[in-house]
Coordinates of C-alpha atoms and ligand atoms in Angstrom, one line a residue:
X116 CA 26.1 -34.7 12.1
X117 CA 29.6 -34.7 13.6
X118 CA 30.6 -31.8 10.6
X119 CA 27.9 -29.8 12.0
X120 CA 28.7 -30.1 15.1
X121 CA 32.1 -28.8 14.1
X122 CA 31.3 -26.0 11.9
X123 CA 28.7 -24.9 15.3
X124 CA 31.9 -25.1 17.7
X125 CA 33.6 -23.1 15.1
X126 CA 30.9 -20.2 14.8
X127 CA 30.7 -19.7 18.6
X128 CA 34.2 -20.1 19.4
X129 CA 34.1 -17.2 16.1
X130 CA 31.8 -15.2 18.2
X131 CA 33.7 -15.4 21.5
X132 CA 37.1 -14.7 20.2
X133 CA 35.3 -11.3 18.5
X134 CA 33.9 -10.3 21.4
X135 CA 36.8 -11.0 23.6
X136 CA 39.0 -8.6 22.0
X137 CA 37.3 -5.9 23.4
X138 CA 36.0 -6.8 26.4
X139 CA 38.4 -4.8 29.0
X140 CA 37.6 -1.5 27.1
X141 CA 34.6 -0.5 24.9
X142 CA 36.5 1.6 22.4
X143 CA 33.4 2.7 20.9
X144 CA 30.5 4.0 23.4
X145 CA 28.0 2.9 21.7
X146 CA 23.9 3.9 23.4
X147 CA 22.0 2.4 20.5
X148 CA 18.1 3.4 19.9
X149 CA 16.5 2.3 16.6
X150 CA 17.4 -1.3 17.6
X151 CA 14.5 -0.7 19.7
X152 CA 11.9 0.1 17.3
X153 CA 10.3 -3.4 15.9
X154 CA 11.6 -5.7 14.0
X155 CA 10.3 -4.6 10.5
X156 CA 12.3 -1.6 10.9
X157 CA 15.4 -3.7 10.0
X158 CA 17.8 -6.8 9.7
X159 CA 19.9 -7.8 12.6
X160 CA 23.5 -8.3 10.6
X161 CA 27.5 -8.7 11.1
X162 CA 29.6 -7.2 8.4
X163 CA 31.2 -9.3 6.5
X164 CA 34.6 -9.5 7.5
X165 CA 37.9 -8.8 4.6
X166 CA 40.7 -10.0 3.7
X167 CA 43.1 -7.7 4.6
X168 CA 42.7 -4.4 5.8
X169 CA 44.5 -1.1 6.1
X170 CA 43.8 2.2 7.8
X171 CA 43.9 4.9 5.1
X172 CA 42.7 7.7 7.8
X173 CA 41.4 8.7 10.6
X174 CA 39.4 12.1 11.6
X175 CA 40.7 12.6 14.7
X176 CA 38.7 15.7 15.6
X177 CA 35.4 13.8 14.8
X178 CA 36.4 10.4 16.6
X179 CA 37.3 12.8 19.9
X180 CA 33.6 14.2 19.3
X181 CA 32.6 10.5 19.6
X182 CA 34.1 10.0 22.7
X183 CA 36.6 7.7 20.8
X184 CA 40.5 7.3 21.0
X185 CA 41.6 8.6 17.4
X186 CA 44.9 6.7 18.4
X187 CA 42.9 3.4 18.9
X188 CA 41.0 4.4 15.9
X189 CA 44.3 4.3 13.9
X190 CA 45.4 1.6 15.0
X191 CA 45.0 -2.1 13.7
X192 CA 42.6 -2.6 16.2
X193 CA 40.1 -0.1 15.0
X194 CA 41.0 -0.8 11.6
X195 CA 39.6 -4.1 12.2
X196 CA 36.4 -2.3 13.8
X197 CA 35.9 0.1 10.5
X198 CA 36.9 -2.9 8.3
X199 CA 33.9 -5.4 9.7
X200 CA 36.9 -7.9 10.9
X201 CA 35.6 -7.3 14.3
X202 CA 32.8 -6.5 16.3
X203 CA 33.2 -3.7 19.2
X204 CA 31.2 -4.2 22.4
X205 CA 28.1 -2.2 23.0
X206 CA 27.3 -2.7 18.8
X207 CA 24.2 -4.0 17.5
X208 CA 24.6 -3.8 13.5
X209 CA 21.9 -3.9 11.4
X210 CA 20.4 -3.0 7.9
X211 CA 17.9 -0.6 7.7
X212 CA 14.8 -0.9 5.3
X213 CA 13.8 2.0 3.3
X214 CA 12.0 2.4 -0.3
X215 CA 12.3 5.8 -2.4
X216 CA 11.8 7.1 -5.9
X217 CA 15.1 6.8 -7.7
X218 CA 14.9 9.3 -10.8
X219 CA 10.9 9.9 -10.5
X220 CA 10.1 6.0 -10.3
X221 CA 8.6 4.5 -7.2
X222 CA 11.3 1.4 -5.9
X223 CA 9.0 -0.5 -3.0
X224 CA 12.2 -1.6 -1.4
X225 CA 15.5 0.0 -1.1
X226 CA 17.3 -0.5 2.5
X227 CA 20.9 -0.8 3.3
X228 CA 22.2 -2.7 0.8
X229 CA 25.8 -2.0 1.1
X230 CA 26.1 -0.6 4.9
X231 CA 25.7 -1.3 8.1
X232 CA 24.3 0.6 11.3
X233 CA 26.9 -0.8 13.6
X234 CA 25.0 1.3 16.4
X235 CA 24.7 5.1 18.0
X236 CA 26.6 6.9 20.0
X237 CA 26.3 9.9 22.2
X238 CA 28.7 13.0 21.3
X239 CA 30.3 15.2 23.3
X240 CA 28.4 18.1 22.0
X241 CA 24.9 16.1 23.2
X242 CA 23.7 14.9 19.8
X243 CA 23.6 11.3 19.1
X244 CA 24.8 10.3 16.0
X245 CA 24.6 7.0 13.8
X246 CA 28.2 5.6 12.9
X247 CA 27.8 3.2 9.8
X248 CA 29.9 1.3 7.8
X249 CA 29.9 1.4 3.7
X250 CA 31.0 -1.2 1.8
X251 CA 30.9 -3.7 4.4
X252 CA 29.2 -6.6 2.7
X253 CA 26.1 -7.9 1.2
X254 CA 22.8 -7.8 3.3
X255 CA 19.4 -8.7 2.2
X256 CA 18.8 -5.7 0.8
X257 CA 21.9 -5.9 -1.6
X258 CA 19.3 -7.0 -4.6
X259 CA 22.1 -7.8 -7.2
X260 CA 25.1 -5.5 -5.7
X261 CA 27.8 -6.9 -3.8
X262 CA 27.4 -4.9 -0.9
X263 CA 31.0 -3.9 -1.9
X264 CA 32.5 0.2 -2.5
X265 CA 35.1 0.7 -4.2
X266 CA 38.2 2.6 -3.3
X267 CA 37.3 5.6 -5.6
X268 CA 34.1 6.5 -3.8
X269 CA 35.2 6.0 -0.5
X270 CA 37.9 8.4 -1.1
X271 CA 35.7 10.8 -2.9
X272 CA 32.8 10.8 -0.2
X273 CA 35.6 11.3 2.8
X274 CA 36.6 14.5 0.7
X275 CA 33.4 16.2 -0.1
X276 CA 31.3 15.4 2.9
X277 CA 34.5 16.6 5.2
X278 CA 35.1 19.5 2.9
X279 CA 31.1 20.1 3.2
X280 CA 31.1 20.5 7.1
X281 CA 34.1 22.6 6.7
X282 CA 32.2 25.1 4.6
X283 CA 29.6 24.6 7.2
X284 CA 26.6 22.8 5.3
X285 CA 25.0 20.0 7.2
X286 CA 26.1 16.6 5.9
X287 CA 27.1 13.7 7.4
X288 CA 30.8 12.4 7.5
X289 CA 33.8 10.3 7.6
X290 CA 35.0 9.0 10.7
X291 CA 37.7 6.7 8.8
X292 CA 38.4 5.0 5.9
X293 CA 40.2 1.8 4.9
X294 CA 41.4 -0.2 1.8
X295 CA 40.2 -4.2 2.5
X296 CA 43.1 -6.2 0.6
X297 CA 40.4 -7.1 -1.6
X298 CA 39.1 -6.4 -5.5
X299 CA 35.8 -5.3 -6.1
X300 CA 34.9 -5.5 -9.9
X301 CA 32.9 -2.9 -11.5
X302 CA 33.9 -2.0 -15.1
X303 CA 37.3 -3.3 -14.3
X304 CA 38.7 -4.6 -11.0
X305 CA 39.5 -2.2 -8.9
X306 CA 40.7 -1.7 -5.1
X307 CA 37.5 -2.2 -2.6
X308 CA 37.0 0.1 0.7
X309 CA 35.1 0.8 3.7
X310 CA 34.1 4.2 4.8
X311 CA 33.0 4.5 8.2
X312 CA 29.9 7.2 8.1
X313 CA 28.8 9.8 10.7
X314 CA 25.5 11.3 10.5
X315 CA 22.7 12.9 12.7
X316 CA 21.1 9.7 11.7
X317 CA 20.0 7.7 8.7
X318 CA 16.1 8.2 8.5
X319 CA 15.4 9.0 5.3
X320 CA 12.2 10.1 3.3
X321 CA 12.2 7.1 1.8
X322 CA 12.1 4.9 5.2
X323 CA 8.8 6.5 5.9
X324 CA 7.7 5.8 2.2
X325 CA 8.5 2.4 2.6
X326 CA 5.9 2.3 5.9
X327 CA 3.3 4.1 4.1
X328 CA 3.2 2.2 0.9
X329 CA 2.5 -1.1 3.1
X330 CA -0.3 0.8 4.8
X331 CA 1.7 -0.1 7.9
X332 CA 0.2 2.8 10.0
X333 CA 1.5 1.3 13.6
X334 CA 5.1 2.0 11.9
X335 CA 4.6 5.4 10.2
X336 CA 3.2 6.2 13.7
X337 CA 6.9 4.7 15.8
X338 CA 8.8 6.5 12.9
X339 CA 7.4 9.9 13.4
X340 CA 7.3 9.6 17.2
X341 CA 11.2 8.2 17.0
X342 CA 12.5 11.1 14.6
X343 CA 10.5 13.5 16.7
X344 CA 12.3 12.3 19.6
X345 CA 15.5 12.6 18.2
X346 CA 15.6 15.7 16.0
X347 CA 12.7 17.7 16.7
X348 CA 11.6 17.3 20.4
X349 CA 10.3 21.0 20.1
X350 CA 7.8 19.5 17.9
X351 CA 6.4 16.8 20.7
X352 CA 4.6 20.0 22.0
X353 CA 2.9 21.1 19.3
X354 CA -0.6 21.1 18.4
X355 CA -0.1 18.3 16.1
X356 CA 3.5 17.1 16.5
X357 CA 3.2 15.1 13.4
X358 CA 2.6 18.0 11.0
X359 CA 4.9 20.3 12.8
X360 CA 7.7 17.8 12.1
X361 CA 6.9 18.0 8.1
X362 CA 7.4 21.6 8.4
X363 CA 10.3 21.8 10.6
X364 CA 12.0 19.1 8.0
X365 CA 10.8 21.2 5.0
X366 CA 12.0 24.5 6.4
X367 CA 15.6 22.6 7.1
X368 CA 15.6 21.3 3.6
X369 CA 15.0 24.5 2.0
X370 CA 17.6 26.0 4.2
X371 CA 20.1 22.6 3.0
X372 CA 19.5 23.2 -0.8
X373 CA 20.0 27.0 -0.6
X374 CA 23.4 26.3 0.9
X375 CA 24.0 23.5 -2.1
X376 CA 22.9 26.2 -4.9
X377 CA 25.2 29.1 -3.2
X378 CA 28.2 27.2 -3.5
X379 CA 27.3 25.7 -7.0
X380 CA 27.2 21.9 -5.3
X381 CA 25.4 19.5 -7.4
X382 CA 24.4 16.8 -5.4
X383 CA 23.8 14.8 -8.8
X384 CA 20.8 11.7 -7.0
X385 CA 18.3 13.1 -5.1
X386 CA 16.4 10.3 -5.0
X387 CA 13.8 10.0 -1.9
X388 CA 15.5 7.7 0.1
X389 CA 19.1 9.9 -0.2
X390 CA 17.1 12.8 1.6
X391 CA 17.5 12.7 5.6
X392 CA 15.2 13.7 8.0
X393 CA 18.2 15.2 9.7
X394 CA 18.1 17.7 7.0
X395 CA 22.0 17.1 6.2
X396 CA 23.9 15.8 3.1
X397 CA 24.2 12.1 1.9
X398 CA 25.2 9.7 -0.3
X399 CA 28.2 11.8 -2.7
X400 CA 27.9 9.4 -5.7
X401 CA 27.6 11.5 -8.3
X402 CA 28.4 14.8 -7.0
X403 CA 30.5 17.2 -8.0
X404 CA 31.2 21.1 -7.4
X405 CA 30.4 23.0 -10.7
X406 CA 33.6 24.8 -12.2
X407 CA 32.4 27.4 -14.9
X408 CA 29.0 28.1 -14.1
X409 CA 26.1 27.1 -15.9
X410 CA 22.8 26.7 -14.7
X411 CA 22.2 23.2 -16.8
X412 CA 25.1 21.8 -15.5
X413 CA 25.1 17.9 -14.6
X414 CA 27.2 15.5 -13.7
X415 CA 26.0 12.5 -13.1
X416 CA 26.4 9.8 -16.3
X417 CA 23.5 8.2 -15.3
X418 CA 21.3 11.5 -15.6
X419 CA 20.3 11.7 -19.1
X420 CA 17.5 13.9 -19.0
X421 CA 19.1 16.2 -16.6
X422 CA 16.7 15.6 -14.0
X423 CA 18.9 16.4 -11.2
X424 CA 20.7 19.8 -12.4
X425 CA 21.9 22.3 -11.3
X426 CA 18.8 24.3 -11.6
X427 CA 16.6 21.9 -10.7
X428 CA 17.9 21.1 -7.4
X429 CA 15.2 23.0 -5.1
X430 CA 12.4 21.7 -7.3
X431 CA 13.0 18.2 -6.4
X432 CA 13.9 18.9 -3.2
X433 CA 10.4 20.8 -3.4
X434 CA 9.0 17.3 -5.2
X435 CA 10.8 14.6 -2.6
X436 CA 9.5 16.5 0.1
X437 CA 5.7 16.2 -1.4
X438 CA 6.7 13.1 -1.1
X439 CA 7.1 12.6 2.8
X440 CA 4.0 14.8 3.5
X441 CA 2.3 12.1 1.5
X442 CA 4.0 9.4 3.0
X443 CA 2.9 11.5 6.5
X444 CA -0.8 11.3 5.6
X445 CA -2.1 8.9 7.6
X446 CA -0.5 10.4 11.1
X447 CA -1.4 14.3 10.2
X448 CA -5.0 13.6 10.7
X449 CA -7.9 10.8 11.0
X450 CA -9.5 13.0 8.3
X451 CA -8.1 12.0 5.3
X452 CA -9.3 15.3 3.5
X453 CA -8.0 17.4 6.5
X454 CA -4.6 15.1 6.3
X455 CA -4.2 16.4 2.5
X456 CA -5.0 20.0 3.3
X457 CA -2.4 20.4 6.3
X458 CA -0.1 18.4 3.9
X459 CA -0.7 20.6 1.1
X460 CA 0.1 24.0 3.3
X461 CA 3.4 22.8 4.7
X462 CA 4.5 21.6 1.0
X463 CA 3.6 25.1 0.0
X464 CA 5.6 26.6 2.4
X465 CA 9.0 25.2 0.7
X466 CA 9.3 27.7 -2.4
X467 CA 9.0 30.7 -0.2
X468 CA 11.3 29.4 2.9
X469 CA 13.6 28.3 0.1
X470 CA 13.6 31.7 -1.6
X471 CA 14.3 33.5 1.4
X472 CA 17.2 31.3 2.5
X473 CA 18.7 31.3 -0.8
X474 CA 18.4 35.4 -1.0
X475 CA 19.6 35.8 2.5
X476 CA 22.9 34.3 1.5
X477 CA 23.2 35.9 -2.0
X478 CA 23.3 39.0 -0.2
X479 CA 26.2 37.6 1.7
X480 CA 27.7 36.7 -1.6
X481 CA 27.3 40.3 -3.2
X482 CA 28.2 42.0 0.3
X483 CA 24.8 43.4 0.8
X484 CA 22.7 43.2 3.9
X485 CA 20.0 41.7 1.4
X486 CA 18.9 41.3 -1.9
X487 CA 15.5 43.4 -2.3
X488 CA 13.6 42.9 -5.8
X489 CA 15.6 46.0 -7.3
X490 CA 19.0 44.0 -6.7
X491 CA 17.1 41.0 -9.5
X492 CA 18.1 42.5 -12.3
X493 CA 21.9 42.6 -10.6
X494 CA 21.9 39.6 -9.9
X495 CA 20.4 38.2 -12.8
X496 CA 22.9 39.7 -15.2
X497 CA 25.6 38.4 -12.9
X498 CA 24.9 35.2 -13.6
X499 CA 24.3 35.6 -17.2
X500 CA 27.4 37.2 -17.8
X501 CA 29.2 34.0 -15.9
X502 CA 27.2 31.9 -17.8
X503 CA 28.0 33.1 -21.0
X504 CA 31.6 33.6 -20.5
X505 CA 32.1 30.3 -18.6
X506 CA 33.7 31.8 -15.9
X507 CA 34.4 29.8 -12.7
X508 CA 31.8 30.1 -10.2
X509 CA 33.5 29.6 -7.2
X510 CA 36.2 32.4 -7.9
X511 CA 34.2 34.9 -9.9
X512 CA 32.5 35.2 -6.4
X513 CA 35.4 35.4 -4.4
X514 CA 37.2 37.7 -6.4
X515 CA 34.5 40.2 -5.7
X516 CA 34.9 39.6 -1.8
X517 CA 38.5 40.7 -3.0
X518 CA 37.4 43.5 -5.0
X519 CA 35.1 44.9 -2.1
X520 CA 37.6 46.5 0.1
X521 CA 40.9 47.6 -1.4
X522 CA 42.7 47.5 2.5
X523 CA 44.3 44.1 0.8
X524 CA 43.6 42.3 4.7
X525 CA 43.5 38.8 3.0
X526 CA 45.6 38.0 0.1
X527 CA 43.7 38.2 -3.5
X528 CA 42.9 35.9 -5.9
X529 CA 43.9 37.7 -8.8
X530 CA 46.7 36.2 -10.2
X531 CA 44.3 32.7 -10.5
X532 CA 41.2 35.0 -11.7
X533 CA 40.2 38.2 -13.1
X534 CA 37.1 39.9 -14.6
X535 CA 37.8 40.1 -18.2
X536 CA 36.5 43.5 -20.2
X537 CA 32.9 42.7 -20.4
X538 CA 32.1 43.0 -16.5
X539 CA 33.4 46.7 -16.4
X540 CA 29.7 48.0 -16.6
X541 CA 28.3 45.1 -14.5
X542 CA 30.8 46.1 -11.5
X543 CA 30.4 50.2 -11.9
X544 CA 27.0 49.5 -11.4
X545 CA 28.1 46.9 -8.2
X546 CA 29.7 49.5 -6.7
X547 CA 27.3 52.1 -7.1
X548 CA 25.2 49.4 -5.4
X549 CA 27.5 48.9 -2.3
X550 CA 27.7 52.1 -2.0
X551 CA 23.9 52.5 -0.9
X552 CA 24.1 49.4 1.5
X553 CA 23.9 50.4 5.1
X554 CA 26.1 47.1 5.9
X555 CA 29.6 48.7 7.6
X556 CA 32.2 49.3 5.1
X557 CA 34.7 47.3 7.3
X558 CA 32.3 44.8 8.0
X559 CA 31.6 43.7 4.1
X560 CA 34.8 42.0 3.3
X561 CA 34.6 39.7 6.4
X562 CA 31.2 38.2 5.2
X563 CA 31.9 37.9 1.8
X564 CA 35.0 35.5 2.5
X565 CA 32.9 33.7 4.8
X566 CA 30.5 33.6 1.8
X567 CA 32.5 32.8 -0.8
X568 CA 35.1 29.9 -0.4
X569 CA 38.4 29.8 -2.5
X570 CA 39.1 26.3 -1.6
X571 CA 36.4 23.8 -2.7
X572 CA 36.8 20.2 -3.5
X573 CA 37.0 20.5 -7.1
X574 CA 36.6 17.9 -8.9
X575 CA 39.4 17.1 -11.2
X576 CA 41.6 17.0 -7.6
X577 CA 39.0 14.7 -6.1
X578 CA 39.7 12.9 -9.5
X579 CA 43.3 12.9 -8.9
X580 CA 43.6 11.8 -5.4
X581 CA 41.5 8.8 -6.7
X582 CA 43.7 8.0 -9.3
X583 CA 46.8 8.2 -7.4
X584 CA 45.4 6.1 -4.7
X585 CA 44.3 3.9 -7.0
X586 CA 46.4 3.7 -9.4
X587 CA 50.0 3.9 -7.4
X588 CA 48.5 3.6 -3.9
X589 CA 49.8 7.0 -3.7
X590 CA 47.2 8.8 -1.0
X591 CA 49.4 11.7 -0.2
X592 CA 46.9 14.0 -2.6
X593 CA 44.1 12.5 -0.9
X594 CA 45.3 13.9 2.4
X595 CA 46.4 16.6 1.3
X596 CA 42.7 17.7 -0.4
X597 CA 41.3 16.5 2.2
X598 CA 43.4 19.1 4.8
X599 CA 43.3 22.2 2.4
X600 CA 39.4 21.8 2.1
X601 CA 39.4 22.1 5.8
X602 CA 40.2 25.3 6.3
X603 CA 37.9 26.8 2.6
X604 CA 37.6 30.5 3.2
X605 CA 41.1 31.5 4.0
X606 CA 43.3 32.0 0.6
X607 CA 46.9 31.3 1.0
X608 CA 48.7 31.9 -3.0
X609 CA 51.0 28.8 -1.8
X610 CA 48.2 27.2 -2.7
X611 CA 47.0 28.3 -5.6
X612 CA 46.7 25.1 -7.7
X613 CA 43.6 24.0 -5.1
X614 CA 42.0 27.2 -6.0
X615 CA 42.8 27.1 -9.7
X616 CA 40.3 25.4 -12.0
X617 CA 40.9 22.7 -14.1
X618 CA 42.9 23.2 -17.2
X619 CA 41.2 22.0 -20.2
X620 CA 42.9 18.5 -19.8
X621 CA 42.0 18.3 -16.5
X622 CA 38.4 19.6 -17.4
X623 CA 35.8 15.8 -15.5
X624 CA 32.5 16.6 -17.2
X625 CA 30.9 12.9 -15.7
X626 CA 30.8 12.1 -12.5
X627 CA 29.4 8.1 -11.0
X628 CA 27.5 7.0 -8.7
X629 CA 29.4 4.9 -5.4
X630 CA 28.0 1.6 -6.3
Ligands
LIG980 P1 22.5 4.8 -3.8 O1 22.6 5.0 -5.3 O2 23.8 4.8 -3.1 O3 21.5 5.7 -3.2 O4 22.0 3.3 -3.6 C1 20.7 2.9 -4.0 C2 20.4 1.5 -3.4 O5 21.3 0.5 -4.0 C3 20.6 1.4 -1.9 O6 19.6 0.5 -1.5 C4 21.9 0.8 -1.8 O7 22.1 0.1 -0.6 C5 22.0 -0.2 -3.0 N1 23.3 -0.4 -3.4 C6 24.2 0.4 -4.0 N2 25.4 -0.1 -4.3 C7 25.3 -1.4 -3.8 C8 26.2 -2.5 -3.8 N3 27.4 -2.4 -4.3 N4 25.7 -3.7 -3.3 C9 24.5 -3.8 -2.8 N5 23.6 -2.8 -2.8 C10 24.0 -1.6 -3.3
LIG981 MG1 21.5 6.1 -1.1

């Protein structure tokens, strides 16, 4: 009895002490809503604190947008904050539940098994936005896992999701990152993070699946209502607000994967429940940019069949979202045979939206005002040729943004990359192209180095930077990827070596996922 006592004295004088360290000034301003949906919708959860941990960094511009002190942020503090060491007023952590298909196969329950919602928070540019915390212990949806991420993924998600928003695809990012003093052991022991995760929120297909497969209607209903609410209030007027959010989510997912396949991103697990209803980017496990282009490519090493290439990318998309409209069934109509028909229209509506996304920014790519069906053959040869040469995606394009105006404004790539012999016919017949494009001769260049990044996060420097960290605790590569990704579309030859592709040591064919 008396030990009980104790250990209950203990736990509230825990409590007390973790809230009083932050009760003159809420560093964080949280104004939290899914809390308010029922119970079922989650677990109610503290982090679990570590044993020692360390600020690695800080993105000051996005911690500003959150209305929070990047200097506090940095500080140990908020270090203790993004580390789950202690608990900021106004939060109300919790787990989320969702189910998805992982790799085709229907998984009844998923949820946050490694992260926690800590809460929302209003930013200054009037979106409300999720922060969450990765690797910050075990919850009860952790099945086996630890609820643990290692260093190397932590590091490697700051990099491409910031490097993402810098190249201006939706995705959600990284607020801050530390080390936790602790090991985490995976193949080997290695050094165990926390990433602390931004994002539009963290509804995914797969939390609506997870309603739907329990023939929890009441739920699907508060789901659709809620996300409606918060991302689509334009569809609360419709007709059937239900049915216009399925296509308003479908038309920004075909617009999200077009951007992916224009800047040869493989996002590498596109399981149900990593697609947001946001329509941004999440969960870079396995991603990776490609190098030399190939439309097979996959990096993944748990992708065997090469379910999630390259090429495959808007089909699944196309797939997953069959998926939701399915999981949308029961609130699209009483009817279940009306339900499937309005599903069945909005689903068909992805190839063509998808198409005309992905051709609007081709043009961009090839500095044309647009790609008609006499630029296919162009096009298609294009790719073939890179294909078959393994060239580098990413700087056969921008080379031709060099090669399209000769007034040398922006400094060329050429002494990283240039055409070898066999494109001579392809780019006569380029030129002849341009030449019939009513798109201003001084306005070309501009969009096609808007279109066509030199500095992407490639991989064998995302590699690097992990190592180092790592390996030496060395994180000066880290930052330093991390600021020259920032700024992608402006070449500077000082440096080259983050527009250079690997070098046949440096070559990572296998990328794995964050757990
Ligand atoms: P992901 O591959 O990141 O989409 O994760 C798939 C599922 O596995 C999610 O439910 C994760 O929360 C869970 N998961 C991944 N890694 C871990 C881990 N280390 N501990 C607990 N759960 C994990
Ligand atoms: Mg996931």
């Amino acid at each position: 009895m008396i030990c009980g006592w104790r250990q209950n004295v203990s736990t509230v004088y825990l409590i007390i002490t973790r809230r009083r360290s932050s009760d003159t000034v809420q560093p964080i301003p949280f104004d939290n809503s899914y809390t308010q949906l029922p119970a079922r919708f989650f677990t109610r959860l503290n982090p679990t604190p570590v044993a020692d941990p360390q600020s690695i960094r800080v993105n000051r511009e996005l911690a500003r947008l959150l209305g929070i002190d990047p200097d506090w942020l940095a500080s140990p503090a908020g270090t203790a904050v993004i580390a789950g060491n202690d608990l900021p007023e106004g939060a109300d952590p919790i787990a989320t539940v969702y189910a998805g298909h992982q790799f085709g196969s229907y998984n009844p329950q998923l949820g946050d098994g490694r992260a926690i919602l800590l809460g929302e928070i209003l930013g200054s540019d009037g979106r409300r936005y999720d922060l969450q915390l990765k690797g910050s212990g075990r919850t009860p949806y952790s099945r086996g896992g630890d609820g643990r991420s290692p260093l190397g993924p932590v590091l490697r998600e700051y990099i491409v999701s910031e490097a993402m928003y810098a190249l201006g695809v939706p995705t959600t990012r990284a607020l801050a990152a530390v080390t936790t003093g602790e090991t985490v052991v995976r193949d080997t022991y290695v050094p165990g993070g926390v990433l602390a995760r931004v994002a539009g929120s963290h509804i995914r297909i797969g939390t609506f699946q997870f309603f739907a497969a329990q023939g929890d209607e009441e739920a699907l209903r508060r789901l659709t209502d809620y996300v409606i609410a918060r991302h689509y209030p334009e569809a609360e007027n419709a007709d059937n607000p239900a049915l216009a959010l399925l296509q308003a989510v479908i038309a920004n997912q075909a617009e999200l994967v077009a951007r992916w396949q224009l800047l040869g991103f493989i996002h590498g697990v596109m399981n149900t429940d990593n697609m947001l209803l946001s329509g941004e980017t999440i969960d870079y496990g396995p991603c990776a940019f490609m190098d030399d282009y190939h439309p097979d490519r996959v990096f993944s090493s748990i992708d065997h069949g090469g379910r999630y290439a390259y090429r495959n990318q808007p089909g699944i998309a196309h797939w997953n979202l069959a998926c939701l409209a399915r999981a949308l069934l029961p609130v699209l109509d009483e009817d279940g045979e009306r339900a499937a028909e309005l599903a069945q229209e909005a689903v068909d509506d992805f190839p063509g939206r998808f198409m005309a996304a992905h051709a609007r920014g081709m043009a961009h790519k090839f500095g044309l005002s647009e790609v008609t069906d006499q630029d296919t053959a162009l096009v298609e040869d294009f790719f073939s040729l890179l294909a078959e040469h393994q060239l580098d995606f990413t700087l056969a394009f921008r080379r031709l943004a060099d090669l399209s105006d000769e007034s040398g404004a922006t400094r060329p790539v050429a002494e990283e990359f240039t055409f070898p012999d066999v494109f001579t016919g392809w780019l006569a017949r380029w030129g002849d192209r341009l030449k019939q494009d009513p798109m201003a001769h001084g306005e070309r260049q501009g969009i096609m180095y808007a279109a066509n990044p030199v500095f992407i996060p490639r991989n064998h420097l995302v590699e690097e930077a992990i190592r180092a960290a790592e390996d030496a605790g060395d994180y000066a590569p880290f930052h330093r990827l991390v600021e020259r990704t920032a700024n992608p579309c402006v070449y500077d030859p000082a440096d080259s070596l983050y527009a250079l592709p690997p070098r046949a040591e440096q070559v990572v064919r296998q990328t794995f996922c964050g757990t």
